[in-house]
Short mmCIF file of C-alpha atoms in Angstrom, two decimals:
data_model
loop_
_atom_site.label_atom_id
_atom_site.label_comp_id
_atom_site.label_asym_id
_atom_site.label_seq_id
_atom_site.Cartn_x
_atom_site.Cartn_y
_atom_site.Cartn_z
CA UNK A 1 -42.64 2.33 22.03
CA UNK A 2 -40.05 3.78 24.09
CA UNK A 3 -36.19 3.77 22.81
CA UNK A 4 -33.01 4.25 24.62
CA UNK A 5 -30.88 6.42 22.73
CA UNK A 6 -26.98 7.16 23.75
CA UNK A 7 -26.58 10.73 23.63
CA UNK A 8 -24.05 12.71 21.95
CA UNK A 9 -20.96 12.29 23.46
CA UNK A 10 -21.73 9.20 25.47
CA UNK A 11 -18.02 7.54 26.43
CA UNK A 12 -19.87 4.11 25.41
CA UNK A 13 -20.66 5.19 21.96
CA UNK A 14 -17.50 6.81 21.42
CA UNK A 15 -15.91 3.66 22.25
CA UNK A 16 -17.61 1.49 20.20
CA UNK A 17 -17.71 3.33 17.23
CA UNK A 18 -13.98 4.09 17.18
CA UNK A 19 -13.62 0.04 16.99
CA UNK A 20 -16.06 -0.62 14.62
CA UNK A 21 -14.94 2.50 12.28
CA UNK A 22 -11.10 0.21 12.19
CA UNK A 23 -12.90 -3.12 11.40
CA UNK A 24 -14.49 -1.37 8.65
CA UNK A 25 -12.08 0.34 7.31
CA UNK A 26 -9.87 -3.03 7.51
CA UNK A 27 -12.02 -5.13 5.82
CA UNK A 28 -13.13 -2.68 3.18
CA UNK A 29 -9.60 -1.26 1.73
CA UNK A 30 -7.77 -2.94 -0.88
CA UNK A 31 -4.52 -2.98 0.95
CA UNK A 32 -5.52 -3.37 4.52
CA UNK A 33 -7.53 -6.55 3.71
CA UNK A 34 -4.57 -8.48 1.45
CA UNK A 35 -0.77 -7.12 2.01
CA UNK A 36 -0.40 -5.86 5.63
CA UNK A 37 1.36 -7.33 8.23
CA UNK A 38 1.82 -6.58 11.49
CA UNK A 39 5.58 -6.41 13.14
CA UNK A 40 9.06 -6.25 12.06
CA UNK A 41 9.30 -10.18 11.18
CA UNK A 42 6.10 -9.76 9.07
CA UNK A 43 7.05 -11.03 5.46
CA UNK A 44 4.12 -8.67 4.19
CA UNK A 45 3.93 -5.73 1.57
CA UNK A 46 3.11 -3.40 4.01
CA UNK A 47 4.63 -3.73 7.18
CA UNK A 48 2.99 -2.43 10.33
CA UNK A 49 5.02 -0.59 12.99
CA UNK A 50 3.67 -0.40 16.47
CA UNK A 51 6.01 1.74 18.32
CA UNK A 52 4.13 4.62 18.83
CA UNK A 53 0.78 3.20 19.49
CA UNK A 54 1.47 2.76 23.36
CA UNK A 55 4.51 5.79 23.30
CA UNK A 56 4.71 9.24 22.45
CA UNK A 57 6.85 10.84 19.43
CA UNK A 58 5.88 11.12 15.62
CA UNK A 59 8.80 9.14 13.84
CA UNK A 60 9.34 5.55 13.86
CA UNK A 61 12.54 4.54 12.67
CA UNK A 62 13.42 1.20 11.53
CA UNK A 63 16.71 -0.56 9.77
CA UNK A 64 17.74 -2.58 6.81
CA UNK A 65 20.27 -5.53 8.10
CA UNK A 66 22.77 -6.06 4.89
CA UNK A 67 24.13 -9.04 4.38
CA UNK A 68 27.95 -9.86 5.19
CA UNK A 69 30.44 -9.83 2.94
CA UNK A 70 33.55 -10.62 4.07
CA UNK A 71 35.86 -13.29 2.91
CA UNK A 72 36.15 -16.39 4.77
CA UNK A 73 39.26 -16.81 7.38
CA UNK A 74 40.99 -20.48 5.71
CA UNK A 75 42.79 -22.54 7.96
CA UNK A 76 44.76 -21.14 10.85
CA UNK A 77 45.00 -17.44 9.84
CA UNK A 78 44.06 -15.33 12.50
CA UNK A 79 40.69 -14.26 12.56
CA UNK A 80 41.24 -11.32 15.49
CA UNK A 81 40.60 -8.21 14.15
CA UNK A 82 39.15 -9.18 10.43
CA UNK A 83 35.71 -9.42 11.60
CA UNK A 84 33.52 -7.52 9.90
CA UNK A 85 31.09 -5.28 11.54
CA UNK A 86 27.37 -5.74 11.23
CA UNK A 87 25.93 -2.96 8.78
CA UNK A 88 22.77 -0.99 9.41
CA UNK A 89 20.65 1.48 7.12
CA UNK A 90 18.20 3.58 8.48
CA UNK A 91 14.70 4.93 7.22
CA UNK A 92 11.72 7.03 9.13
CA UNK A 93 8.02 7.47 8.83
CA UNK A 94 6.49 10.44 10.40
CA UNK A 95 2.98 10.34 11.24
CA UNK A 96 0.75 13.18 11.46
CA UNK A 97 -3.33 13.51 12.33
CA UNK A 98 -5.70 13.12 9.51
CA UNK A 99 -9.30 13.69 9.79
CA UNK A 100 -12.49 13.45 8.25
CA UNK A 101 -16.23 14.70 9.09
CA UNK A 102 -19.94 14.45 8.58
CA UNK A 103 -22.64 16.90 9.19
CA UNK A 104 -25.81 15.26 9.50
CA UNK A 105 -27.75 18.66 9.90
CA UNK A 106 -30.33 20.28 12.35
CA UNK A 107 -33.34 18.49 14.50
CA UNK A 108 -35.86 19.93 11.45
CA UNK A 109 -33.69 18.04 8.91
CA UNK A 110 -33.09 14.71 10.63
CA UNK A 111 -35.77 12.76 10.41
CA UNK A 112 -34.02 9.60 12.27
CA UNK A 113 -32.51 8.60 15.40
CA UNK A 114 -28.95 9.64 16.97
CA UNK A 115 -28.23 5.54 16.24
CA UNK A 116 -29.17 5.44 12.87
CA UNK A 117 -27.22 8.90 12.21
CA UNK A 118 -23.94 6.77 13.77
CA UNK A 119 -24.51 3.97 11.74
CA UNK A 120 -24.74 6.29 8.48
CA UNK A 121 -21.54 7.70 9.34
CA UNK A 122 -19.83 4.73 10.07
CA UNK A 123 -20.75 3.74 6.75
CA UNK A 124 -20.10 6.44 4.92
CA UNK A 125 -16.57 7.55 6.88
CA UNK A 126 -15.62 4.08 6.68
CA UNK A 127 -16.06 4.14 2.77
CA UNK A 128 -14.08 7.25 3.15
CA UNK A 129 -11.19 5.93 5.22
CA UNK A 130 -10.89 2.80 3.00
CA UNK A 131 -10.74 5.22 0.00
CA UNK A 132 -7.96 7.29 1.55
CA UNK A 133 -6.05 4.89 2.21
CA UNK A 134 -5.77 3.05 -0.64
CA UNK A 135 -4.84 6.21 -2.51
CA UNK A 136 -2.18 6.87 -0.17
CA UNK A 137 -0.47 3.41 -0.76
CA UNK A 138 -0.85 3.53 -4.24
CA UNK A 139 1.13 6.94 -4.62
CA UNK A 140 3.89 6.26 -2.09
CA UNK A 141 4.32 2.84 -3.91
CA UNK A 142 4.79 4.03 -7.02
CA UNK A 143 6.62 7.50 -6.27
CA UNK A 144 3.85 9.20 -8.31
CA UNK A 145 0.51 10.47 -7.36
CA UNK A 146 -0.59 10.19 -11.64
CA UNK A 147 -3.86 11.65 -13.17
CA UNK A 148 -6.28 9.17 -11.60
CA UNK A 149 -9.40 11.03 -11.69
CA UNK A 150 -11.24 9.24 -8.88
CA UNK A 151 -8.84 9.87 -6.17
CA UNK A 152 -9.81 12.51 -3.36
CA UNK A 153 -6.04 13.68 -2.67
CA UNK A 154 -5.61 16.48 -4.93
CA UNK A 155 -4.63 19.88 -3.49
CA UNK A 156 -3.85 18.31 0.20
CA UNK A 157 -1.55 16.21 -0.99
CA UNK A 158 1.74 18.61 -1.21
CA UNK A 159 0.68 19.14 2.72
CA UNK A 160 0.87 14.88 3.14
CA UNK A 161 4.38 14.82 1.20
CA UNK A 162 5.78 17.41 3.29
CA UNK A 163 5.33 14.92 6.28
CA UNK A 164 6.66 11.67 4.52
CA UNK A 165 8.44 12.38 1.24
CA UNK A 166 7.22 10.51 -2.16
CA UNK A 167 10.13 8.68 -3.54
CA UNK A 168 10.36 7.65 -7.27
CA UNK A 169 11.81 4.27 -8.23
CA UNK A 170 15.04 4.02 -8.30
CA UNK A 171 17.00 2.68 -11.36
CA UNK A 172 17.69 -0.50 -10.02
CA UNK A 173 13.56 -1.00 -9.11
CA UNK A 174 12.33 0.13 -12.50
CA UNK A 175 10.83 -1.62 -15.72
CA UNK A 176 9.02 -0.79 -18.57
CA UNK A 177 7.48 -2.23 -21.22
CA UNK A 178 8.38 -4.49 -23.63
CA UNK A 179 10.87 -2.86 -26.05
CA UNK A 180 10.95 0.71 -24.17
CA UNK A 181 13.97 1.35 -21.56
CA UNK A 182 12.25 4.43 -20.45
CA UNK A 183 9.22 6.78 -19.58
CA UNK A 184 10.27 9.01 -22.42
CA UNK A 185 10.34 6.53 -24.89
CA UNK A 186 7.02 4.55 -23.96
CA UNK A 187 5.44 3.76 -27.34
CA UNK A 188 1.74 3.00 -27.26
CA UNK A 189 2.61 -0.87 -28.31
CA UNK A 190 4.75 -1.27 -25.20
CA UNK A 191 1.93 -2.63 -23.06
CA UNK A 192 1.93 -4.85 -20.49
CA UNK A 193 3.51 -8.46 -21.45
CA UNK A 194 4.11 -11.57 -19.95
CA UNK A 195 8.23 -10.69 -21.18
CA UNK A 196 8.21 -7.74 -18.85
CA UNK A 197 6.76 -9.78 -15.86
CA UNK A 198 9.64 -12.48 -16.90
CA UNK A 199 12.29 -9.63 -16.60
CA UNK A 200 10.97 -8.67 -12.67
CA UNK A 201 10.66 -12.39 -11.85
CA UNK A 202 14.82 -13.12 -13.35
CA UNK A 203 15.51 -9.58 -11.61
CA UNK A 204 13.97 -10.50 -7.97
CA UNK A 205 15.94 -13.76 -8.03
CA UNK A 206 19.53 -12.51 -9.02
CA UNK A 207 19.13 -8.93 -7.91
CA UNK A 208 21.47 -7.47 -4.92
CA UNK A 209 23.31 -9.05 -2.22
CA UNK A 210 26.70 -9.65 -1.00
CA UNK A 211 28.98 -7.23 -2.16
CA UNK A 212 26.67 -5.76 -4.21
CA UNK A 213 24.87 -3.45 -2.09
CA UNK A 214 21.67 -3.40 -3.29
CA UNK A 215 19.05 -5.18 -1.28
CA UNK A 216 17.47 -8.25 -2.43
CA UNK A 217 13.83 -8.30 -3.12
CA UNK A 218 12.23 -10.73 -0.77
CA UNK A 219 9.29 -12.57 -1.56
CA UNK A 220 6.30 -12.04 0.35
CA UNK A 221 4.37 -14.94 3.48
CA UNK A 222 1.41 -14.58 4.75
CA UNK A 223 1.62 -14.16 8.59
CA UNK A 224 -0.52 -17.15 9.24
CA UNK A 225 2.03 -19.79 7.03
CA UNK A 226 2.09 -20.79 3.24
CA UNK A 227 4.24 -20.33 0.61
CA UNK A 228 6.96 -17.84 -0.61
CA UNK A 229 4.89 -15.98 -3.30
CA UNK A 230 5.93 -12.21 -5.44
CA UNK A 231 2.62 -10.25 -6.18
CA UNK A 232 1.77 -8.10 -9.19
CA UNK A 233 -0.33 -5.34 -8.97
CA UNK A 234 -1.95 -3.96 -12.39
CA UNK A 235 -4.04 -1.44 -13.44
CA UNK A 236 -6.90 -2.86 -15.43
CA UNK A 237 -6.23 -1.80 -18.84
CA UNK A 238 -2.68 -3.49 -17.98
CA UNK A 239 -4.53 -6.34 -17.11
CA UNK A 240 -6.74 -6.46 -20.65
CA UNK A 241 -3.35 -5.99 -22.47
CA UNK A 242 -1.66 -8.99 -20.59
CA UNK A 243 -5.28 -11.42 -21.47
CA UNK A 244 -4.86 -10.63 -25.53
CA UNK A 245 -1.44 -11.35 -25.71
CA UNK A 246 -1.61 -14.29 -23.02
CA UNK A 247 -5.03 -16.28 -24.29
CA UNK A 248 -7.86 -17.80 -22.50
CA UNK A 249 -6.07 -21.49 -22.13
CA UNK A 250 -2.88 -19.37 -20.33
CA UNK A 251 -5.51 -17.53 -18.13
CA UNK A 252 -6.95 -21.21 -17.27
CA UNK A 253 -3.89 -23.10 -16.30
CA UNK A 254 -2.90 -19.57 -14.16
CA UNK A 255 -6.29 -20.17 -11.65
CA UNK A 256 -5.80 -23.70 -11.41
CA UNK A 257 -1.79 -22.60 -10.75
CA UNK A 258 -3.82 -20.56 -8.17
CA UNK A 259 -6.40 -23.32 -6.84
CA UNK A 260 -3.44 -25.82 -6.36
CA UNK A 261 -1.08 -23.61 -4.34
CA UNK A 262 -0.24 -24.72 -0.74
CA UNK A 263 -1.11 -21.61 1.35
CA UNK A 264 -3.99 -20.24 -1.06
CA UNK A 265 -5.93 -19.14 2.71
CA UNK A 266 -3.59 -16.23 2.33
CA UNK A 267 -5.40 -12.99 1.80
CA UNK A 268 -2.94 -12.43 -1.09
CA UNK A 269 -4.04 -15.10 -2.97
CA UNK A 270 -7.86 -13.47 -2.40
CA UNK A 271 -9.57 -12.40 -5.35
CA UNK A 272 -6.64 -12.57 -7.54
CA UNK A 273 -6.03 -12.79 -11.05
CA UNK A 274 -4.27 -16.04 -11.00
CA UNK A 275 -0.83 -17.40 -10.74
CA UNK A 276 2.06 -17.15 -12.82
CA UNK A 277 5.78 -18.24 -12.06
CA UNK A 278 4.73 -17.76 -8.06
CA UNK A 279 3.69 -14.53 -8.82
CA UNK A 280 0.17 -13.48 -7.62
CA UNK A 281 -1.57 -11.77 -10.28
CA UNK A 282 -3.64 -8.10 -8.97
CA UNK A 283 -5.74 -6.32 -10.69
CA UNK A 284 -6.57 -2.78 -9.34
CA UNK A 285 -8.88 0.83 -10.78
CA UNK A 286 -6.57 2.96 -8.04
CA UNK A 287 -3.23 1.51 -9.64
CA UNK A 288 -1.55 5.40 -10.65
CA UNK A 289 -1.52 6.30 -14.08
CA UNK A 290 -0.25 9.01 -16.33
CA UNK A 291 -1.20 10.55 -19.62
CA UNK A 292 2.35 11.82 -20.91
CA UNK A 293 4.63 8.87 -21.52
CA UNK A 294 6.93 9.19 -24.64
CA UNK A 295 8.71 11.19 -26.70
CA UNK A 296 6.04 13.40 -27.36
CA UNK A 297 4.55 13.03 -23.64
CA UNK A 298 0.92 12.16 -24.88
CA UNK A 299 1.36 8.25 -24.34
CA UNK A 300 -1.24 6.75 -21.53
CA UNK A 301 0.58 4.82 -19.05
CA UNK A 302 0.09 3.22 -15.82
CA UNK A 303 2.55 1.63 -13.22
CA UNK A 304 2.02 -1.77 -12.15
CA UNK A 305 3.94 -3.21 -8.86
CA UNK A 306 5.54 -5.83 -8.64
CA UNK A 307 6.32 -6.33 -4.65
CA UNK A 308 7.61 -8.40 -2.38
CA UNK A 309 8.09 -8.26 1.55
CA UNK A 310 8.55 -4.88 3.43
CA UNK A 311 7.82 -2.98 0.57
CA UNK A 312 6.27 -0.11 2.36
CA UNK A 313 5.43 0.58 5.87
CA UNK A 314 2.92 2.18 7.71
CA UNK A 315 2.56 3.04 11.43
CA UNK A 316 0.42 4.49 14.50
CA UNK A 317 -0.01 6.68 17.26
CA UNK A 318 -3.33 6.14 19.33
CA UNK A 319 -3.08 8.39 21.86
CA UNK A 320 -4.36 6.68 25.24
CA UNK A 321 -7.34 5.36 22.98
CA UNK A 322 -5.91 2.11 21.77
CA UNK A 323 -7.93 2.49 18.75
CA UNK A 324 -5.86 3.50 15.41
CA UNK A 325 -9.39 5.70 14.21
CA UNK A 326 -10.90 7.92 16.88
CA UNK A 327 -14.89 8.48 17.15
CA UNK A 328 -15.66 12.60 17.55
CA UNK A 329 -19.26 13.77 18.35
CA UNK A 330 -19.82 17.48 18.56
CA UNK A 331 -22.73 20.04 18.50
CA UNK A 332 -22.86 22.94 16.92
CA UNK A 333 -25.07 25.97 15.84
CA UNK A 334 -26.00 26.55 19.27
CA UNK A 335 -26.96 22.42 19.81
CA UNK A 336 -29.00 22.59 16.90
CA UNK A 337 -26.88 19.97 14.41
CA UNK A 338 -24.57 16.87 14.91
CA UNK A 339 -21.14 16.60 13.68
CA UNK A 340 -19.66 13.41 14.11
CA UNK A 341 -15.99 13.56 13.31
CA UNK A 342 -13.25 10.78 12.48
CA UNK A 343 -9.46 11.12 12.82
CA UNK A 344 -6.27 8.58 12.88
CA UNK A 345 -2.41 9.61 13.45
CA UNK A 346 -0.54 7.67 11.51
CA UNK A 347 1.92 7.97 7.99
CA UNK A 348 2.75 5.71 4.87
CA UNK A 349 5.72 5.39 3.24
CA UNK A 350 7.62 3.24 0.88
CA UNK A 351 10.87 1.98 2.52
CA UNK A 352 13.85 3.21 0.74
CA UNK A 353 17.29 3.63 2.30
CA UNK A 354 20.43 5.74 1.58
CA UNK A 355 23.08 2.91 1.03
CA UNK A 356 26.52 4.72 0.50
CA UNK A 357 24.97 7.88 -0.55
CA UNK A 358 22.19 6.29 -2.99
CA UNK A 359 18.44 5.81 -2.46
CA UNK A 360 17.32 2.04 -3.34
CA UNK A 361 13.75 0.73 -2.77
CA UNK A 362 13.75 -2.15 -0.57
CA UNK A 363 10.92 -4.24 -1.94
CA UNK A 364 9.07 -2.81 -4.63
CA UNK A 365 10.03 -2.70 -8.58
CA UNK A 366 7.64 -0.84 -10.46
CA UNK A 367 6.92 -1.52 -13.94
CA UNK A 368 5.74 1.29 -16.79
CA UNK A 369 3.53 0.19 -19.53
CA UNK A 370 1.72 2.03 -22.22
CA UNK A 371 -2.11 1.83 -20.93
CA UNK A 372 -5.03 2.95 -22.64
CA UNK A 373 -8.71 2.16 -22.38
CA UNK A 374 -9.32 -0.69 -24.44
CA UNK A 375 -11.91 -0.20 -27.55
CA UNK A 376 -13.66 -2.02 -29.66
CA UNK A 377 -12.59 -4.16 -32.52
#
């Protein structure tokens, strides 16, 4: 039976495949599916910028609004010349090309048509992209790319931070584990707790403000509606820690907490732990981890985060493609094999801002625990 098959090349293909390579990778990484947001009102983890998807340049800047702080004028003193002038901080994300490719070898070798070789690489660059991703909002979340031994960034990363700097928490945006009050002192029984959640949860809701000039942590709303929610992200080990010292019944009244919430639609509230205090419990394998905590720097540790909106941001340049991943066919060795090639321009960042000459995370507190694999008993 006779088959049409869309060369290499074809504009059509191309097309198509650049689209359906973004749905993929949407649907299949962590992060794309449950915290961004699109726009600057999003209320979102991850916001989305969109400036340079239609216009050219490779920074985006955007601004932190503080909050005013003057006195109020009382009774008929003059107001003329006491106002007080509305107060802007700045931060940037650069974005730069990243690529990835697949080879699918000469005529002898492939044994299928062009259309299933598309669909394999779809599949297999979409897995990729998803991946990638991921890792890259992990480790600008938590200032830290960690010893994570499934992650692909390794040597290329020093090339990534040298477009968008990795920022570690700052003092202000930091926890750690139950009796420790820092990364050097980490004993292996400071594991994750429900006291240290209780600390982030008091924090977010006294934190900054006013005169204070530290931003407060706002909670995080789905862009479709619902309620004002926090989310915690663990690492799973984290998460094992937090079920023997919580119980089953806890764990229980946390999913109906869960069940019951008014704007549970959210992809937040997906696949999630449970609930507790209006914080969205995570659990996560790509959550960054490190294996010298302590005093004598041999403690396993991992960095949960605890965020709420505008956290982090991340934004695109599609270059007269309106499509944020582009589809590449090529030949090579004389037409003999098929390279089909995926790229995106865009960065990640975490938003921090120099507010009089410090750097303060805007939405993010990150929270050190002692974290090793769980054995038996």
């Amino acid at each position: 039976m006779a088959r049409t098959v869309i060369g290499v090349n074809a504009p059509n293909a191309v097309k198509r495949y650049s689209a359906a390579l973004w749905l993929d990778v949407s649907q299949k990484a962590y992060w794309g599916q449950k915290f961004f947001g699109k726009g600057d009102r999003s209320q979102m983890p991850i916001q989305i910028l969109t400036d340079l998807e239609s216009d050219a340049g490779e920074e985006v800047k955007y601004d932190l609004l503080m909050e005013l702080r003057m006195e109020p004028i009382v009774g008929d003193d003059v107001l003329e010349g006491k106002e007080e002038p509305l107060r802007f901080y700045t931060d940037s994300v650069y974005i730069d090309q990243m690529r990835c490719g697949v080879n699918t070898g000469g005529r002898m070798t492939r044994k299928r048509t062009l259309h299933d070789l598309r669909q394999k690489s779809k599949l297999s660059q979409g897995n990729w992209w998803a991946r990638f991703m991921d890792e890259l909002c992990f480790i600008y979340m938590s200032g830290a790319r960690g010893v994570n031994e499934n992650f692909i960034l390794n040597k290329k990363l020093a090339q990534i931070m040298g477009i968008n700097p990795i920022s570690q928490p700052d003092a202000e945006h930091h926890f750690f584990g139950k009796a420790a009050t820092d990364f050097s002192n980490l004993a292996p029984t400071d594991t994750m707790s429900l006291s240290a959640i209780d600390r982030m949860i008091t924090r977010a809701g006294t934190q900054g403000g006013g005169a204070t000039d530290i931003p407060v942590l706002q909670p995080t709303r789905w862009d479709g509606g619902g309620d004002e929610n926090y989310v915690l992200v663990m690492h799973p080990w984290q998460e094992q820690a937090l079920r023997n010292e919580a119980g089953d019944n806890t764990w229980l009244s946390w999913n109906k907490a869960l069940t019951t919430a008014v704007g549970n639609k959210s992809p937040i509230f997906s696949n999630s732990l449970g609930m507790y205090r209006n914080v969205v419990l995570h659990s996560h394998r790509n959550v960054i981890r490190f294996n010298n905590a302590g005093a004598t720097q041999d403690v396993p540790a991992a960095r949960a985060l605890f965020m709420g909106a505008q956290a982090g941001v991340i934004a695109f340049g599609s270059p007269g493609t309106g499509n944020r991943i582009q589809w590449y066919e090529d030949m090579d060795d004389r037409g003999n094999q098929v390279v089909i090639t995926s790229g995106s321009i865009f960065g990640i960042k975490k938003a921090t801002f120099n507010i009089n000459g410090k750097k303060q995370d805007m939405g993010v507190f990150a929270l050190d625990t002692a974290a090793a694999e769980p054995v038996a008993v």
